[in-house]
JSON list of C-alpha atoms in Angstrom, two decimals:
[
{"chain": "L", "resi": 285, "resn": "UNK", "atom": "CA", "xyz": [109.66, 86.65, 137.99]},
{"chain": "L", "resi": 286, "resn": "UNK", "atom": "CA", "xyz": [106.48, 85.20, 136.78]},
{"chain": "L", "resi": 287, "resn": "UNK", "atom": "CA", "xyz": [105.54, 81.77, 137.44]},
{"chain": "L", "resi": 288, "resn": "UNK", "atom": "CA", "xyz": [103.33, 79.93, 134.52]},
{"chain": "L", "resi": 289, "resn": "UNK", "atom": "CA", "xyz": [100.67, 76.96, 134.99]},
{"chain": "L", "resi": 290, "resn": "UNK", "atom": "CA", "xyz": [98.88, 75.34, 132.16]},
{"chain": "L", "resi": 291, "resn": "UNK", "atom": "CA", "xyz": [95.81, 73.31, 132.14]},
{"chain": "L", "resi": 292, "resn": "UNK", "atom": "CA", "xyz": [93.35, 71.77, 129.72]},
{"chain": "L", "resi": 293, "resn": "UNK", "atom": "CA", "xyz": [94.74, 69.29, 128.03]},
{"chain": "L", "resi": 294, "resn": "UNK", "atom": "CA", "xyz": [93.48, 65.78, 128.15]},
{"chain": "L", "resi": 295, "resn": "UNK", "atom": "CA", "xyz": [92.44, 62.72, 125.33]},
{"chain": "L", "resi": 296, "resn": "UNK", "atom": "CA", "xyz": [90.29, 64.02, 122.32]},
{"chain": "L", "resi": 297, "resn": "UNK", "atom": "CA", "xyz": [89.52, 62.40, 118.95]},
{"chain": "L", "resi": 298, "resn": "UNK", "atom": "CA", "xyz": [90.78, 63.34, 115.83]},
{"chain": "L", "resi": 299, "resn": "UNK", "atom": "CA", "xyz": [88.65, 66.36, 114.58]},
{"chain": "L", "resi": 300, "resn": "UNK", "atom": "CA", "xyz": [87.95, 67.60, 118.01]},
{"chain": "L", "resi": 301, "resn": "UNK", "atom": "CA", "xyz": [88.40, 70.50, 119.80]},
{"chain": "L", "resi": 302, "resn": "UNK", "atom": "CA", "xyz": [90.41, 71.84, 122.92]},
{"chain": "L", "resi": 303, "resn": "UNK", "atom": "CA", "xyz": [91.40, 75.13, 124.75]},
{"chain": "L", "resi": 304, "resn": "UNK", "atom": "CA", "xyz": [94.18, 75.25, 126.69]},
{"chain": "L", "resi": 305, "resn": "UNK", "atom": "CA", "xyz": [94.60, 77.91, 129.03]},
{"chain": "L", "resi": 306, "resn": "UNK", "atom": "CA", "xyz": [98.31, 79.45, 130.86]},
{"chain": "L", "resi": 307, "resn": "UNK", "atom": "CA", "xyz": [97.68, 81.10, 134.42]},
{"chain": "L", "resi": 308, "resn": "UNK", "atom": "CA", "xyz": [100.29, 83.67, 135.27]},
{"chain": "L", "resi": 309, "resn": "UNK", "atom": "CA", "xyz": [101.25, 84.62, 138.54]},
{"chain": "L", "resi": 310, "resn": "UNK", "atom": "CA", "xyz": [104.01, 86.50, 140.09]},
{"chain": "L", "resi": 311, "resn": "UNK", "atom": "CA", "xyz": [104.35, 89.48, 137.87]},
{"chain": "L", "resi": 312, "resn": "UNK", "atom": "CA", "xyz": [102.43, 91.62, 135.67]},
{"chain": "L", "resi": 313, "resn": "UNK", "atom": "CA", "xyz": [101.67, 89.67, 133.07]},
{"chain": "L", "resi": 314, "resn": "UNK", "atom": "CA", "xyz": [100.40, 92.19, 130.37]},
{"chain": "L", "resi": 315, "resn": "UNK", "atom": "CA", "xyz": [103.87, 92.92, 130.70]},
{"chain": "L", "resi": 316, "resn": "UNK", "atom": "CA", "xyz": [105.21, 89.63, 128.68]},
{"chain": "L", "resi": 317, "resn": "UNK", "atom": "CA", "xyz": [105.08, 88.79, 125.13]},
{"chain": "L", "resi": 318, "resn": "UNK", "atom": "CA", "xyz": [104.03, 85.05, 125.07]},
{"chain": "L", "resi": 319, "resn": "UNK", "atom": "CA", "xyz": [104.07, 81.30, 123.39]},
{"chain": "L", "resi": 320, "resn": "UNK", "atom": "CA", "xyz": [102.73, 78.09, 123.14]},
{"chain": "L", "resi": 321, "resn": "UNK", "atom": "CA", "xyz": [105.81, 75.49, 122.39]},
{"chain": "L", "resi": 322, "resn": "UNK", "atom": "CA", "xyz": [104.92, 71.72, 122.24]},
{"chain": "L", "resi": 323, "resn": "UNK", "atom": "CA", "xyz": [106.95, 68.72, 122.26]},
{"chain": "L", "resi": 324, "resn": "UNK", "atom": "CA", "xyz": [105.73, 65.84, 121.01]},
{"chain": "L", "resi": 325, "resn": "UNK", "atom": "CA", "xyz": [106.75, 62.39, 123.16]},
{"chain": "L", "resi": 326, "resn": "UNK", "atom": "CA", "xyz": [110.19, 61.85, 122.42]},
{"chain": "L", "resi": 327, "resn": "UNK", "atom": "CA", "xyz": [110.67, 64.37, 120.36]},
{"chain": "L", "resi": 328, "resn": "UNK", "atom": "CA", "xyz": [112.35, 68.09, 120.06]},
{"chain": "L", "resi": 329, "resn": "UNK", "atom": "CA", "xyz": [110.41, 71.35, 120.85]},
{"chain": "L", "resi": 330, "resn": "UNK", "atom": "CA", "xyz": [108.30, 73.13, 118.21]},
{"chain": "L", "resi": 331, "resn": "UNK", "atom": "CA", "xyz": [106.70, 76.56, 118.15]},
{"chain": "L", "resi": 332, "resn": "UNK", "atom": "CA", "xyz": [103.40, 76.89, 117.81]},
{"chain": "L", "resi": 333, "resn": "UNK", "atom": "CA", "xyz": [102.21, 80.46, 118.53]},
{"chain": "L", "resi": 334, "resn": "UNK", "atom": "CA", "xyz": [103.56, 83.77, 119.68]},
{"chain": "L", "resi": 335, "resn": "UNK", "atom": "CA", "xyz": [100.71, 86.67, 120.97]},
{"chain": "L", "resi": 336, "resn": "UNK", "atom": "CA", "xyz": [102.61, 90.62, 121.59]},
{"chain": "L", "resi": 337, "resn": "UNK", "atom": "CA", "xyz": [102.12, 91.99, 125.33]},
{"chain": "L", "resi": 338, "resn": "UNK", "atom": "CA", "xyz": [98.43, 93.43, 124.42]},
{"chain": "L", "resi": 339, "resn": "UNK", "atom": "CA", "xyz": [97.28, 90.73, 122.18]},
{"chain": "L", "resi": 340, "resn": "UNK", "atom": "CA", "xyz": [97.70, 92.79, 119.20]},
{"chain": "L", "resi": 341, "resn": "UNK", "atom": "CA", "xyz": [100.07, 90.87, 117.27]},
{"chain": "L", "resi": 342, "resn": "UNK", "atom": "CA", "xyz": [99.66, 87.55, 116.48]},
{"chain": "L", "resi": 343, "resn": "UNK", "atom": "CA", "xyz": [102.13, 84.35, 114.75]},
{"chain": "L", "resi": 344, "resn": "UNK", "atom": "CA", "xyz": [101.71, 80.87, 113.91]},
{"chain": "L", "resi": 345, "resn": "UNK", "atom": "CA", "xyz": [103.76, 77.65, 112.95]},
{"chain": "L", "resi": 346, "resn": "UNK", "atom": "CA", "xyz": [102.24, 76.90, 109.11]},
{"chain": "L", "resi": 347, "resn": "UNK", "atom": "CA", "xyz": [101.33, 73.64, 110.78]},
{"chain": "L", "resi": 348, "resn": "UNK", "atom": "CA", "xyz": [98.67, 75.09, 113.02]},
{"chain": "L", "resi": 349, "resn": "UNK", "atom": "CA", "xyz": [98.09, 78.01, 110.92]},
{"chain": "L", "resi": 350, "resn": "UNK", "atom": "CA", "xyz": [94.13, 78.44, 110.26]},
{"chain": "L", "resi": 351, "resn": "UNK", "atom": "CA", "xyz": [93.33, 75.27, 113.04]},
{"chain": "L", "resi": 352, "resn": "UNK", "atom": "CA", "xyz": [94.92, 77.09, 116.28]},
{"chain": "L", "resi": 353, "resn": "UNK", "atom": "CA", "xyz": [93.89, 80.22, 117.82]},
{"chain": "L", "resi": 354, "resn": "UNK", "atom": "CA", "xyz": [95.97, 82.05, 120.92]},
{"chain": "L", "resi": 355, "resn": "UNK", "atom": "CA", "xyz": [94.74, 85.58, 122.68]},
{"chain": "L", "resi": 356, "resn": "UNK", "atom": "CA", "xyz": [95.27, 86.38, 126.16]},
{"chain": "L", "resi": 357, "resn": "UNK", "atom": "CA", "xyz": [93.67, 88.20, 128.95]},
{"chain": "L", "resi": 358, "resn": "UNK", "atom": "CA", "xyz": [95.56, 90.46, 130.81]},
{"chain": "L", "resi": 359, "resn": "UNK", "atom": "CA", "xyz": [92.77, 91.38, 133.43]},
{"chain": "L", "resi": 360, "resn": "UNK", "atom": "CA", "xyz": [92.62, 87.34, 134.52]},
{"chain": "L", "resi": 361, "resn": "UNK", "atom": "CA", "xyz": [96.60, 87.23, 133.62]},
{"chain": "L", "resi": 362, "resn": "UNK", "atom": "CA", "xyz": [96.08, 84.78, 131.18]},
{"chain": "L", "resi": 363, "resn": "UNK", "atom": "CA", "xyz": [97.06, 83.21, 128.07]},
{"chain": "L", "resi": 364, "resn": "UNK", "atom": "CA", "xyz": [94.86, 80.40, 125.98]},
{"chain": "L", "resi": 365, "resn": "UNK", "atom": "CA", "xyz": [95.03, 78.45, 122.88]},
{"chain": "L", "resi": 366, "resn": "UNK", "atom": "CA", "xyz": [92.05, 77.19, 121.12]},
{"chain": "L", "resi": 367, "resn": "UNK", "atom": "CA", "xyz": [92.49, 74.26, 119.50]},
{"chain": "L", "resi": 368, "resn": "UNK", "atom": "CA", "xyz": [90.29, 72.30, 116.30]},
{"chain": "L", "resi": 369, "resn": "UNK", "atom": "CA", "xyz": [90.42, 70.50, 113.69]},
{"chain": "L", "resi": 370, "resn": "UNK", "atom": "CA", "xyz": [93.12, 68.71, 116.15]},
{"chain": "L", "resi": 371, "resn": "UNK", "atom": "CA", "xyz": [95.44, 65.45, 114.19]},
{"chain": "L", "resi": 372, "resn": "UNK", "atom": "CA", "xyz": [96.88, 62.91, 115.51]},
{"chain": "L", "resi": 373, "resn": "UNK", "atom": "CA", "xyz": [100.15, 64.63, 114.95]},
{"chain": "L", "resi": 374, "resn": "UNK", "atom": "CA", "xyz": [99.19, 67.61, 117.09]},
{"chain": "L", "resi": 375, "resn": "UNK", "atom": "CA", "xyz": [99.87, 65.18, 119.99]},
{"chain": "L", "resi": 376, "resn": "UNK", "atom": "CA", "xyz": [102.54, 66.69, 122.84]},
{"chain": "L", "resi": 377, "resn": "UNK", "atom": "CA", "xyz": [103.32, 68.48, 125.67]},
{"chain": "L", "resi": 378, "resn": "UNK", "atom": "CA", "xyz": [102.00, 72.19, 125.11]},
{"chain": "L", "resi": 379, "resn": "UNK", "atom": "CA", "xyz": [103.98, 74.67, 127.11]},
{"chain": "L", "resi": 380, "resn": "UNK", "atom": "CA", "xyz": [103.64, 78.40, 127.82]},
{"chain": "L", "resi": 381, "resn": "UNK", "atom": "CA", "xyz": [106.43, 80.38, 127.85]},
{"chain": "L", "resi": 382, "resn": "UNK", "atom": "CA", "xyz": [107.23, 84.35, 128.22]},
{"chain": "L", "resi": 383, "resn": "UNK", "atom": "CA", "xyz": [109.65, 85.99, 125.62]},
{"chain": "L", "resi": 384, "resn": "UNK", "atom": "CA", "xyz": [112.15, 88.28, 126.56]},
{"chain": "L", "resi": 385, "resn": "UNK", "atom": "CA", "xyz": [113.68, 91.20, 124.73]},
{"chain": "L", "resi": 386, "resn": "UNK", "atom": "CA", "xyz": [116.13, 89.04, 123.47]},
{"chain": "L", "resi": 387, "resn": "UNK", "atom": "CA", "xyz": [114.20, 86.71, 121.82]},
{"chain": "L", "resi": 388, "resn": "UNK", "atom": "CA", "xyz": [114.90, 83.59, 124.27]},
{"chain": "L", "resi": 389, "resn": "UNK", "atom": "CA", "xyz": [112.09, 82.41, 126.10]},
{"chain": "L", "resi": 390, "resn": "UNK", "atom": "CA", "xyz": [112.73, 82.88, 130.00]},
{"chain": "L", "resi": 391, "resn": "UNK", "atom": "CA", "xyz": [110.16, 81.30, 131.98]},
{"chain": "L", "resi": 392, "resn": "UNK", "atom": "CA", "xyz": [108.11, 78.21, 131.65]},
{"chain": "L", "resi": 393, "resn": "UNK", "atom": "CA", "xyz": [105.42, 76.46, 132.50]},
{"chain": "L", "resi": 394, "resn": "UNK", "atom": "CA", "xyz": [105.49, 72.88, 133.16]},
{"chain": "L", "resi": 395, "resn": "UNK", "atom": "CA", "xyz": [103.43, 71.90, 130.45]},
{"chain": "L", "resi": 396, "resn": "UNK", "atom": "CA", "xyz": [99.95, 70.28, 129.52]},
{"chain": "L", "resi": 397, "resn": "UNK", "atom": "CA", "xyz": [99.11, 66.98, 127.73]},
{"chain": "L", "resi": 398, "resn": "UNK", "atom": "CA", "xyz": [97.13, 66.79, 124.61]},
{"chain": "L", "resi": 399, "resn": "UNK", "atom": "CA", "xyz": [96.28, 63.29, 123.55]},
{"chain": "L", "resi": 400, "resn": "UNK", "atom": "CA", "xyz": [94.82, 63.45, 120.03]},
{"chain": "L", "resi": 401, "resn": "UNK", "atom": "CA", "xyz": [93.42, 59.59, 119.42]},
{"chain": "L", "resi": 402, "resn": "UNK", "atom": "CA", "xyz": [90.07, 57.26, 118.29]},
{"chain": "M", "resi": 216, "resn": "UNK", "atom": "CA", "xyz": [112.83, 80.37, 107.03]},
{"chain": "M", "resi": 217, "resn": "UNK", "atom": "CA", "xyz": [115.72, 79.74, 109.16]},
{"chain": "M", "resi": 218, "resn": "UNK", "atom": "CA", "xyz": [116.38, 76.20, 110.10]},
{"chain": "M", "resi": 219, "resn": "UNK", "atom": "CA", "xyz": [119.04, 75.34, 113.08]},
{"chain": "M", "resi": 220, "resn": "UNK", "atom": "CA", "xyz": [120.82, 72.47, 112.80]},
{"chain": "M", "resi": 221, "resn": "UNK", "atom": "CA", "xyz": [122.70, 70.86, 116.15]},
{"chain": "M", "resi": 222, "resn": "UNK", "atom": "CA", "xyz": [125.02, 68.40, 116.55]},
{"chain": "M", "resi": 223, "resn": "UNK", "atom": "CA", "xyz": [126.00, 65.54, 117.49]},
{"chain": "M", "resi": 224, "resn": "UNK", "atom": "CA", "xyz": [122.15, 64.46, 118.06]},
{"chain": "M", "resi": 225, "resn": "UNK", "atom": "CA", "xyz": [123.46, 62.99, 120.83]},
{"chain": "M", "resi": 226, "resn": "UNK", "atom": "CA", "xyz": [127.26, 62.10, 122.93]},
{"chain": "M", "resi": 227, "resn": "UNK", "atom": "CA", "xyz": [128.39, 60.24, 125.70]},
{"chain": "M", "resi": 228, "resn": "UNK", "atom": "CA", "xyz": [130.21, 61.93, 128.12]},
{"chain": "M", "resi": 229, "resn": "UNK", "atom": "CA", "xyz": [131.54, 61.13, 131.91]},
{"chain": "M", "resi": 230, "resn": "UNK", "atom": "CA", "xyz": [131.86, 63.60, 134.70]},
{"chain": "M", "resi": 231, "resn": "UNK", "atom": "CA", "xyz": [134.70, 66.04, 134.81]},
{"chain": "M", "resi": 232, "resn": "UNK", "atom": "CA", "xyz": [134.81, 65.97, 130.68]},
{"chain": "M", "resi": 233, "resn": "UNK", "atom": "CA", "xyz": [134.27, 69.18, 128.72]},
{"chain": "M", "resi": 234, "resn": "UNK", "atom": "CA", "xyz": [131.46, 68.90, 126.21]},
{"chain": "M", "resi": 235, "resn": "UNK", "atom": "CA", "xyz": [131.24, 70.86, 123.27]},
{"chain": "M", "resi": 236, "resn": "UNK", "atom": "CA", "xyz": [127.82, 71.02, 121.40]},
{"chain": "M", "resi": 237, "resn": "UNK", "atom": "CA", "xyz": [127.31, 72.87, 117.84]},
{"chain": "M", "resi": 238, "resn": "UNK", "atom": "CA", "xyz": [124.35, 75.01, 116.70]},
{"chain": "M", "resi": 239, "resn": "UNK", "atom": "CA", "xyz": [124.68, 75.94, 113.02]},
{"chain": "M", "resi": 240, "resn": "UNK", "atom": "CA", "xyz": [122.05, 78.19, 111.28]},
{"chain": "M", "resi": 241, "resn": "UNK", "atom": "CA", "xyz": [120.73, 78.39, 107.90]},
{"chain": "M", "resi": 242, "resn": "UNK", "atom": "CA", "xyz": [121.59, 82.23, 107.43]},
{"chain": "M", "resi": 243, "resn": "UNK", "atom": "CA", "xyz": [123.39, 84.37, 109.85]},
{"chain": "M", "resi": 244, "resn": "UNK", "atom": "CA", "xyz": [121.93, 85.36, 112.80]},
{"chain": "M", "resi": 245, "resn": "UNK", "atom": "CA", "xyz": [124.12, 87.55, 114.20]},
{"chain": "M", "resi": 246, "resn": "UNK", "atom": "CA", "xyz": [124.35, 86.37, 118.09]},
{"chain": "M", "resi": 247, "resn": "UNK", "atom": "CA", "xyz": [120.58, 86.09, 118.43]},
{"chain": "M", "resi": 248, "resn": "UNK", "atom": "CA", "xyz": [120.94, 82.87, 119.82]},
{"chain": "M", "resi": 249, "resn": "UNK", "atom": "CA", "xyz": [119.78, 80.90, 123.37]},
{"chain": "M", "resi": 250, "resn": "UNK", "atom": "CA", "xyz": [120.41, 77.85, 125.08]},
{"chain": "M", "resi": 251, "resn": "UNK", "atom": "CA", "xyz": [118.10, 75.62, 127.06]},
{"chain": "M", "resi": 252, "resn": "UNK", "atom": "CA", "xyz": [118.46, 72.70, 129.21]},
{"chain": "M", "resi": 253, "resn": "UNK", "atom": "CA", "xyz": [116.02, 69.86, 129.52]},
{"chain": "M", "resi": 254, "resn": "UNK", "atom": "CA", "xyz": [115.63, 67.27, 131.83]},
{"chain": "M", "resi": 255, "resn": "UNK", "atom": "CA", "xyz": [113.46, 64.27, 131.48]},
{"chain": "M", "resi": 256, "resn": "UNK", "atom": "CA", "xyz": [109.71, 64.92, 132.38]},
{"chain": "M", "resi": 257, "resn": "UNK", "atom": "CA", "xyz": [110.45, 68.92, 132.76]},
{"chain": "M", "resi": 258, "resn": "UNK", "atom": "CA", "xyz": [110.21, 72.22, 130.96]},
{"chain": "M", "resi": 259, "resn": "UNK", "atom": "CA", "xyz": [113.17, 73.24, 128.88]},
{"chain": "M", "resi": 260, "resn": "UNK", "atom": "CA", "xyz": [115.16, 75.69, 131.36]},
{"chain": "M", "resi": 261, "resn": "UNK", "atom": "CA", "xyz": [116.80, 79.06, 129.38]},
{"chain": "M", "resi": 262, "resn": "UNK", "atom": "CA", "xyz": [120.64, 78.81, 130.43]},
{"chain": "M", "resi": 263, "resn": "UNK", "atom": "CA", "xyz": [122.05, 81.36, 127.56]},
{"chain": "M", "resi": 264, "resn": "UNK", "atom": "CA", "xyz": [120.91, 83.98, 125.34]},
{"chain": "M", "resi": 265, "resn": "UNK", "atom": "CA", "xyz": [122.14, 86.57, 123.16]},
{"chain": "M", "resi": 266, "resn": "UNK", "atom": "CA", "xyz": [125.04, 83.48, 121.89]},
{"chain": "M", "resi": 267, "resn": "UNK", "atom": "CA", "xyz": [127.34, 84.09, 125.16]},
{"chain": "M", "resi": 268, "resn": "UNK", "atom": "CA", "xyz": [125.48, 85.93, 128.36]},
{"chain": "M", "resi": 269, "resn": "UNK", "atom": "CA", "xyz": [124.92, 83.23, 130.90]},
{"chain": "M", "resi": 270, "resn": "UNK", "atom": "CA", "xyz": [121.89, 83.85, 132.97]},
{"chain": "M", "resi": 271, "resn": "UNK", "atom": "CA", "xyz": [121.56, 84.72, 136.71]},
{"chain": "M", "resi": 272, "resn": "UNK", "atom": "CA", "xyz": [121.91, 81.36, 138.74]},
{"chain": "M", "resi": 273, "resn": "UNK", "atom": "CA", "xyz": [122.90, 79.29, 135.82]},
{"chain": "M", "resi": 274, "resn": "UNK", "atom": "CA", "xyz": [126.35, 77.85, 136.67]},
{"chain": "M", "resi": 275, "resn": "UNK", "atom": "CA", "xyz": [129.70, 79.02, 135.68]},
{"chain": "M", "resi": 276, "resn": "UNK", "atom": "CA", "xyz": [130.56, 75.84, 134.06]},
{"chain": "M", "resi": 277, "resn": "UNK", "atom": "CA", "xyz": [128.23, 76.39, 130.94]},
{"chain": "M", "resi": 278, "resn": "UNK", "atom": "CA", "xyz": [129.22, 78.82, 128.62]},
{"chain": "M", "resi": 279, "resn": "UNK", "atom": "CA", "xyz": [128.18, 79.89, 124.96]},
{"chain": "M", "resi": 280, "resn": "UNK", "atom": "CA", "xyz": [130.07, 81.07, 121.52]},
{"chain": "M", "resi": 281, "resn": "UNK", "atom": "CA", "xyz": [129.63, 82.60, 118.24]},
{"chain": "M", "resi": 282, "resn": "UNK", "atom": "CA", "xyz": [128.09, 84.64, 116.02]},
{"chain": "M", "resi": 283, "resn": "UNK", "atom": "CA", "xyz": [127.13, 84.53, 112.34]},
{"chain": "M", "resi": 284, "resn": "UNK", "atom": "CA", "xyz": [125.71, 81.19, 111.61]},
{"chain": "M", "resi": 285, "resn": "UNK", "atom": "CA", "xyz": [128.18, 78.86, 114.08]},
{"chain": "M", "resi": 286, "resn": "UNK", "atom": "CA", "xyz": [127.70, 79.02, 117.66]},
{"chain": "M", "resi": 287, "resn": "UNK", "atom": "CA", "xyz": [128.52, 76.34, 120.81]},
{"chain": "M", "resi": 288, "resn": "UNK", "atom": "CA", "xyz": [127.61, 75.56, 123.84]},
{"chain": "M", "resi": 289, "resn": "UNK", "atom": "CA", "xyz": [130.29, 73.98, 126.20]},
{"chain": "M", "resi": 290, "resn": "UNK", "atom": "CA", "xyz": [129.66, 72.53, 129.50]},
{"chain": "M", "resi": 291, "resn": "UNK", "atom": "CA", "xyz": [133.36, 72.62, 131.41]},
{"chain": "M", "resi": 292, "resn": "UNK", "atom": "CA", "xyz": [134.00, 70.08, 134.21]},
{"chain": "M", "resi": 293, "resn": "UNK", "atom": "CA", "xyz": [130.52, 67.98, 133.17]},
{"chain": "M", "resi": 294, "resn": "UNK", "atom": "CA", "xyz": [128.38, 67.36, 136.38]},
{"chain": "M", "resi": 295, "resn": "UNK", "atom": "CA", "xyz": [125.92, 64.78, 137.10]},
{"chain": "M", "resi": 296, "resn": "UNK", "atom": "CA", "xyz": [122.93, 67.03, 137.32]},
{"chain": "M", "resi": 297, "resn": "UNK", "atom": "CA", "xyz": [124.41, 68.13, 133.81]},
{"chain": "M", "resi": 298, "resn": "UNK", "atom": "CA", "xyz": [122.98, 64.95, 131.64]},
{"chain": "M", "resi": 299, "resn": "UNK", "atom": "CA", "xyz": [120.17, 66.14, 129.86]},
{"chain": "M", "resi": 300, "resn": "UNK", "atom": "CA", "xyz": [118.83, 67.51, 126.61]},
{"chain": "M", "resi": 301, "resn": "UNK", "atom": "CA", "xyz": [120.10, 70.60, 125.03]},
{"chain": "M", "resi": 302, "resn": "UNK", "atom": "CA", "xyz": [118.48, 72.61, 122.64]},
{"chain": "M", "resi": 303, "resn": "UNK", "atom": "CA", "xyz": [119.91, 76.03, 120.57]},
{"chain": "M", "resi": 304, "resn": "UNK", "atom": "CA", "xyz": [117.12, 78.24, 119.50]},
{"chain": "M", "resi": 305, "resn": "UNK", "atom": "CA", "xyz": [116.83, 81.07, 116.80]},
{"chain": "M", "resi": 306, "resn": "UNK", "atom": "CA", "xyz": [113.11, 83.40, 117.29]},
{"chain": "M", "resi": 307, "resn": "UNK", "atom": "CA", "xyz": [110.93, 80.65, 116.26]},
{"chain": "M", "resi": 308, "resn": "UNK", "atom": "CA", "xyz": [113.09, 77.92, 115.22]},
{"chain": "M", "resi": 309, "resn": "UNK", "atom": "CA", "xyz": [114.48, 75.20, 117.69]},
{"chain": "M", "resi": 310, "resn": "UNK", "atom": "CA", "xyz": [117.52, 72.78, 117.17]},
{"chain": "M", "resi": 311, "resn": "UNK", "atom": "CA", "xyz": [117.13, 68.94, 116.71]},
{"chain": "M", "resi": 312, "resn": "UNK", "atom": "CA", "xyz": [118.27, 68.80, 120.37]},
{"chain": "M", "resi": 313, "resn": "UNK", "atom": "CA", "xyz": [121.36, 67.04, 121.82]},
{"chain": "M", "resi": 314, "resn": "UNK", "atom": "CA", "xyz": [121.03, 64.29, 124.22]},
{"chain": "M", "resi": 315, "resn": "UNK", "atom": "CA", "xyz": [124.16, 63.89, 127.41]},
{"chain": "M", "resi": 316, "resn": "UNK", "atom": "CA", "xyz": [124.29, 60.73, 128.22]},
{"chain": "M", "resi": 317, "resn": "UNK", "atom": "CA", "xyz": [126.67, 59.11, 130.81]},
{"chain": "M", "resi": 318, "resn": "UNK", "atom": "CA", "xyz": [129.30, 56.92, 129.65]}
]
């Protein structure tokens, strides 16, 4: 089992920049495929990237797309998400999460706050 | 892309009642479908994947259906740890959520 911690988020104005990082522990994490999710306050969860086991394949929600980029390193176990060009509407709860061979997403972290406002 | 569609958004419910919740997708999906629970302030928590295979530790009480593009989730003998938010998910794509509420 692999437990997940994120860290990094915080208040930053609109245009800024970010990088959220995802410590794993408890496993081998080169192991996992990985996400970020997010969930904005009160609202349902949205994907928001997906990086492959080695880092080699890479997705993104349209609405990050070309503002957001994820890679990992598995030598420090762990996952990040750089984040410009951030909106007001980019503000939630970003969560790591591991993806299993079925496609669900098994573990989680508890989640970081990113606060995009002037 | 696929889009998953739950319902009701949300339903009020007391202990003891079975609850039924609805995941419908766009397309079929064969049973590539999971099941999270999420209380208020924490992570979402996987309780079923591949439509109907409970995982280890999650309770006996929750189990899943379907295949295709209709799929459920029903809680049996609702608990009060059970009132939360529950959300059906297809590869990238989450449901709208379901809120339990207590009547």
């Amino acid at each position: 089992e692999v437990q997940l911690v994120e860290s990094g988020g915080g208040l930053v104005q609109p245009g800024g920049s970010l990088r959220l990082s995802c410590a794993a522990s408890g496993s081998t994490f080169s192991d996992y495929e990985v996400n970020w999710v997010r969930q904005a306050p009160g609202k349902g969860l949205e994907w928001v990237s997906y990086i492959s086991s080695s880092g080699g394949t890479i997705y993104y929600a349209d609405s990050v797309k070309g503002r957001f980029t994820i890679s990992r390193d598995n030598a420090k176990n762990s996952l990040y998400l750089q984040m410009n060009s951030l909106r007001a509407e980019d503000s939630a709860v970003y969560y790591c999460a591991t993806e299993d061979w079925a496609s669900s997403f098994d573990y989680w972290g508890q989640g970081t706050l990113v606060t995009v406002s002037s | 892309d696929i889009q998953m569609t739950q319902s009701p958004s949300s339903l009020s419910a007391s202990v003891g009642d079975r609850v039924t919740i609805t995941c419908r997708a766009s397309q079929s999906i064969s049973s590539y479908l999971s099941w999270y629970q999420q209380k208020s302030g924490k992570a979402p928590k996987l309780l079923i994947y591949a439509a109907s295979t409970l995982r280890s530790g999650v309770p006996s009480r929750f189990s899943g259906s379907g295949s295709g593009t209709d799929f459920t989730l029903t809680i049996s003998g609702l608990q009060p740890e059970d009132f939360a938010t529950y959300y059906c998910q297809h590869n990238y794509s989450f449901g709208g959520g379901t809120k339990v509420e207590i009547k």
